[in-house]
């Protein structure tokens, strides 16, 4: 599964795309599970209190079930002007 | 109307759309990297009334992206400088100027006189304040934001569509998301996003095309990609009738602060005080106020002993944001300090007036 990274999430993870292969293999996983997994791998993500997650270009709540073919995006707000 | 013939000749636009623009009242919050292209194009295209909200002065570090301003204008008021140039660009536009930052106290009065708001501000406190005021007053707003090589764009609160809080429900805390002043932005990026804001504003006012409502556009300049994310309304966000009690660090927080003119007076007297500069060593070596104590923000926790707790302590950084963070951290340790608003940028701009 491909995770697109925007804003400060790109800086934290260190690339603009993360490949989370086999994350959904054998077990059913949700957006919330993926968020928790990424927070464990990249603890700096825990400080983001306001982070939108999209699945296949649509905003996704944490209870949405993921498939390996899904494209996920992590979108923090940005404030610059 | 000859001056608008290159757009009125477009059959989808025509004289009818031009007439709508001429009757429109648009408020632009912030006359910086985003606000400048928004204002230049809306003014050129014939929007009848433009409101400008800005209280800042021009700094030399603004010039790489705020392309309306020149070297000779460093230190001058952004609002006055911009209005003068916009009047020369289009003498038929009516300008309403608000020489202030947007606050909980003034936002409803200011916004209520306009049809559409363009959020071109540079901080979260203002962005949430604009959202909440627009929801309360039932005004659509065109939101643009930038960081580094990226930008975000959407039209919120348009005909019952979703709001900023439907996408990002809660305001991030002061230290979790970097801002342009402290972390940089490539000069051309606000030009791109600001122009797209102007385009959405014109579409919204005239009814041509499809307004970017319920979708967030994500622009990445390095990859030259434009991703669109769909999102929907959260009912309670549209039902707001009052502002929040506080909008965080936009002048409403607990720690005390001093404005730059008052601070300069104190520096010029022999008053006993300590000034702690929390910028990086590179910034400090480039310029610092004499007799200041240098403790970079990242090392602040190890150097509480350097702070002279028996005297009045001021903290300063480049723009006033990191010093605010330093103040928060020190106050968590019961060390009380005063934040110098606007930082070194504001201090140096006084030298050039």
JSON list of C-alpha atoms in Angstrom, two decimals, chain A residues 4-12 16-17 44-61 71-81, chain B residues 32-34 120-124 127-128 144-147 150 152 164 166-173 175-180 216 218 220 223 227-231:
[
{"chain": "A", "resi": 4, "resn": "UNK", "atom": "CA", "xyz": [1.57, 9.87, 0.08]},
{"chain": "A", "resi": 5, "resn": "UNK", "atom": "CA", "xyz": [3.11, 12.34, 2.52]},
{"chain": "A", "resi": 6, "resn": "UNK", "atom": "CA", "xyz": [2.46, 16.08, 2.62]},
{"chain": "A", "resi": 7, "resn": "UNK", "atom": "CA", "xyz": [3.83, 18.98, 4.66]},
{"chain": "A", "resi": 8, "resn": "UNK", "atom": "CA", "xyz": [5.61, 18.16, 7.86]},
{"chain": "A", "resi": 9, "resn": "UNK", "atom": "CA", "xyz": [4.79, 14.40, 7.56]},
{"chain": "A", "resi": 10, "resn": "UNK", "atom": "CA", "xyz": [7.19, 14.30, 4.59]},
{"chain": "A", "resi": 11, "resn": "UNK", "atom": "CA", "xyz": [9.92, 15.85, 6.75]},
{"chain": "A", "resi": 12, "resn": "UNK", "atom": "CA", "xyz": [9.25, 13.45, 9.62]},
{"chain": "A", "resi": 16, "resn": "UNK", "atom": "CA", "xyz": [7.26, 11.94, -0.18]},
{"chain": "A", "resi": 17, "resn": "UNK", "atom": "CA", "xyz": [5.94, 8.38, -0.66]},
{"chain": "A", "resi": 44, "resn": "UNK", "atom": "CA", "xyz": [7.32, 12.45, 15.79]},
{"chain": "A", "resi": 45, "resn": "UNK", "atom": "CA", "xyz": [3.92, 11.92, 14.11]},
{"chain": "A", "resi": 46, "resn": "UNK", "atom": "CA", "xyz": [2.37, 11.71, 17.57]},
{"chain": "A", "resi": 47, "resn": "UNK", "atom": "CA", "xyz": [2.74, 15.44, 18.06]},
{"chain": "A", "resi": 48, "resn": "UNK", "atom": "CA", "xyz": [0.37, 16.20, 15.15]},
{"chain": "A", "resi": 49, "resn": "UNK", "atom": "CA", "xyz": [-3.00, 16.80, 16.80]},
{"chain": "A", "resi": 50, "resn": "UNK", "atom": "CA", "xyz": [-4.67, 17.82, 13.55]},
{"chain": "A", "resi": 51, "resn": "UNK", "atom": "CA", "xyz": [-3.94, 15.41, 10.69]},
{"chain": "A", "resi": 52, "resn": "UNK", "atom": "CA", "xyz": [-6.36, 14.57, 7.87]},
{"chain": "A", "resi": 53, "resn": "UNK", "atom": "CA", "xyz": [-6.06, 11.11, 6.30]},
{"chain": "A", "resi": 54, "resn": "UNK", "atom": "CA", "xyz": [-7.40, 10.40, 2.81]},
{"chain": "A", "resi": 55, "resn": "UNK", "atom": "CA", "xyz": [-7.94, 7.05, 1.12]},
{"chain": "A", "resi": 56, "resn": "UNK", "atom": "CA", "xyz": [-8.14, 7.01, -2.68]},
{"chain": "A", "resi": 57, "resn": "UNK", "atom": "CA", "xyz": [-8.47, 10.81, -2.76]},
{"chain": "A", "resi": 58, "resn": "UNK", "atom": "CA", "xyz": [-11.32, 11.03, -0.26]},
{"chain": "A", "resi": 59, "resn": "UNK", "atom": "CA", "xyz": [-11.19, 12.07, 3.40]},
{"chain": "A", "resi": 60, "resn": "UNK", "atom": "CA", "xyz": [-11.38, 8.90, 5.53]},
{"chain": "A", "resi": 61, "resn": "UNK", "atom": "CA", "xyz": [-12.52, 8.38, 9.11]},
{"chain": "A", "resi": 71, "resn": "UNK", "atom": "CA", "xyz": [-3.59, 4.89, -1.89]},
{"chain": "A", "resi": 72, "resn": "UNK", "atom": "CA", "xyz": [-3.46, 6.71, 1.44]},
{"chain": "A", "resi": 73, "resn": "UNK", "atom": "CA", "xyz": [-2.44, 10.36, 2.01]},
{"chain": "A", "resi": 74, "resn": "UNK", "atom": "CA", "xyz": [-1.37, 12.05, 5.26]},
{"chain": "A", "resi": 75, "resn": "UNK", "atom": "CA", "xyz": [-2.35, 15.72, 5.16]},
{"chain": "A", "resi": 76, "resn": "UNK", "atom": "CA", "xyz": [-1.40, 18.09, 7.99]},
{"chain": "A", "resi": 77, "resn": "UNK", "atom": "CA", "xyz": [-2.73, 21.65, 7.80]},
{"chain": "A", "resi": 78, "resn": "UNK", "atom": "CA", "xyz": [-0.23, 24.33, 6.73]},
{"chain": "A", "resi": 79, "resn": "UNK", "atom": "CA", "xyz": [-0.47, 27.95, 7.82]},
{"chain": "A", "resi": 80, "resn": "UNK", "atom": "CA", "xyz": [1.99, 29.98, 5.73]},
{"chain": "A", "resi": 81, "resn": "UNK", "atom": "CA", "xyz": [0.95, 32.97, 3.68]},
{"chain": "B", "resi": 32, "resn": "UNK", "atom": "CA", "xyz": [1.79, 39.17, 2.03]},
{"chain": "B", "resi": 33, "resn": "UNK", "atom": "CA", "xyz": [2.89, 36.33, -0.26]},
{"chain": "B", "resi": 34, "resn": "UNK", "atom": "CA", "xyz": [-0.66, 35.10, -0.97]},
{"chain": "B", "resi": 120, "resn": "UNK", "atom": "CA", "xyz": [-4.27, 34.89, 2.86]},
{"chain": "B", "resi": 121, "resn": "UNK", "atom": "CA", "xyz": [-3.09, 34.96, 6.48]},
{"chain": "B", "resi": 122, "resn": "UNK", "atom": "CA", "xyz": [0.06, 33.32, 7.83]},
{"chain": "B", "resi": 123, "resn": "UNK", "atom": "CA", "xyz": [-0.98, 31.70, 11.10]},
{"chain": "B", "resi": 124, "resn": "UNK", "atom": "CA", "xyz": [-3.45, 29.13, 12.42]},
{"chain": "B", "resi": 127, "resn": "UNK", "atom": "CA", "xyz": [-7.28, 30.86, 9.94]},
{"chain": "B", "resi": 128, "resn": "UNK", "atom": "CA", "xyz": [-9.60, 29.40, 12.60]},
{"chain": "B", "resi": 144, "resn": "UNK", "atom": "CA", "xyz": [-4.88, 29.29, 0.53]},
{"chain": "B", "resi": 145, "resn": "UNK", "atom": "CA", "xyz": [-1.90, 28.18, 2.62]},
{"chain": "B", "resi": 146, "resn": "UNK", "atom": "CA", "xyz": [1.70, 27.37, 1.86]},
{"chain": "B", "resi": 147, "resn": "UNK", "atom": "CA", "xyz": [4.77, 25.75, 3.38]},
{"chain": "B", "resi": 150, "resn": "UNK", "atom": "CA", "xyz": [3.77, 22.93, -1.14]},
{"chain": "B", "resi": 152, "resn": "UNK", "atom": "CA", "xyz": [-3.19, 23.94, -0.13]},
{"chain": "B", "resi": 164, "resn": "UNK", "atom": "CA", "xyz": [-12.07, 24.42, 7.42]},
{"chain": "B", "resi": 166, "resn": "UNK", "atom": "CA", "xyz": [-14.59, 19.74, 8.65]},
{"chain": "B", "resi": 167, "resn": "UNK", "atom": "CA", "xyz": [-11.09, 19.01, 7.35]},
{"chain": "B", "resi": 168, "resn": "UNK", "atom": "CA", "xyz": [-8.98, 20.04, 10.36]},
{"chain": "B", "resi": 169, "resn": "UNK", "atom": "CA", "xyz": [-11.31, 20.10, 13.40]},
{"chain": "B", "resi": 170, "resn": "UNK", "atom": "CA", "xyz": [-8.85, 21.46, 15.94]},
{"chain": "B", "resi": 171, "resn": "UNK", "atom": "CA", "xyz": [-6.24, 24.19, 15.82]},
{"chain": "B", "resi": 172, "resn": "UNK", "atom": "CA", "xyz": [-2.71, 22.71, 15.98]},
{"chain": "B", "resi": 173, "resn": "UNK", "atom": "CA", "xyz": [-0.64, 23.79, 18.97]},
{"chain": "B", "resi": 175, "resn": "UNK", "atom": "CA", "xyz": [4.98, 24.05, 18.09]},
{"chain": "B", "resi": 176, "resn": "UNK", "atom": "CA", "xyz": [3.66, 21.20, 15.94]},
{"chain": "B", "resi": 177, "resn": "UNK", "atom": "CA", "xyz": [3.58, 22.76, 12.46]},
{"chain": "B", "resi": 178, "resn": "UNK", "atom": "CA", "xyz": [6.38, 24.97, 11.14]},
{"chain": "B", "resi": 179, "resn": "UNK", "atom": "CA", "xyz": [5.65, 28.40, 9.62]},
{"chain": "B", "resi": 180, "resn": "UNK", "atom": "CA", "xyz": [7.27, 30.31, 6.71]},
{"chain": "B", "resi": 216, "resn": "UNK", "atom": "CA", "xyz": [-8.81, 20.28, -1.04]},
{"chain": "B", "resi": 218, "resn": "UNK", "atom": "CA", "xyz": [-2.69, 19.86, -2.69]},
{"chain": "B", "resi": 220, "resn": "UNK", "atom": "CA", "xyz": [3.61, 20.08, -4.75]},
{"chain": "B", "resi": 223, "resn": "UNK", "atom": "CA", "xyz": [7.02, 17.10, -8.22]},
{"chain": "B", "resi": 227, "resn": "UNK", "atom": "CA", "xyz": [-3.83, 16.13, -5.88]},
{"chain": "B", "resi": 228, "resn": "UNK", "atom": "CA", "xyz": [-7.46, 16.73, -5.03]},
{"chain": "B", "resi": 229, "resn": "UNK", "atom": "CA", "xyz": [-9.00, 15.24, -1.88]},
{"chain": "B", "resi": 230, "resn": "UNK", "atom": "CA", "xyz": [-12.78, 15.14, -1.48]},
{"chain": "B", "resi": 231, "resn": "UNK", "atom": "CA", "xyz": [-14.30, 15.82, 1.93]}
]
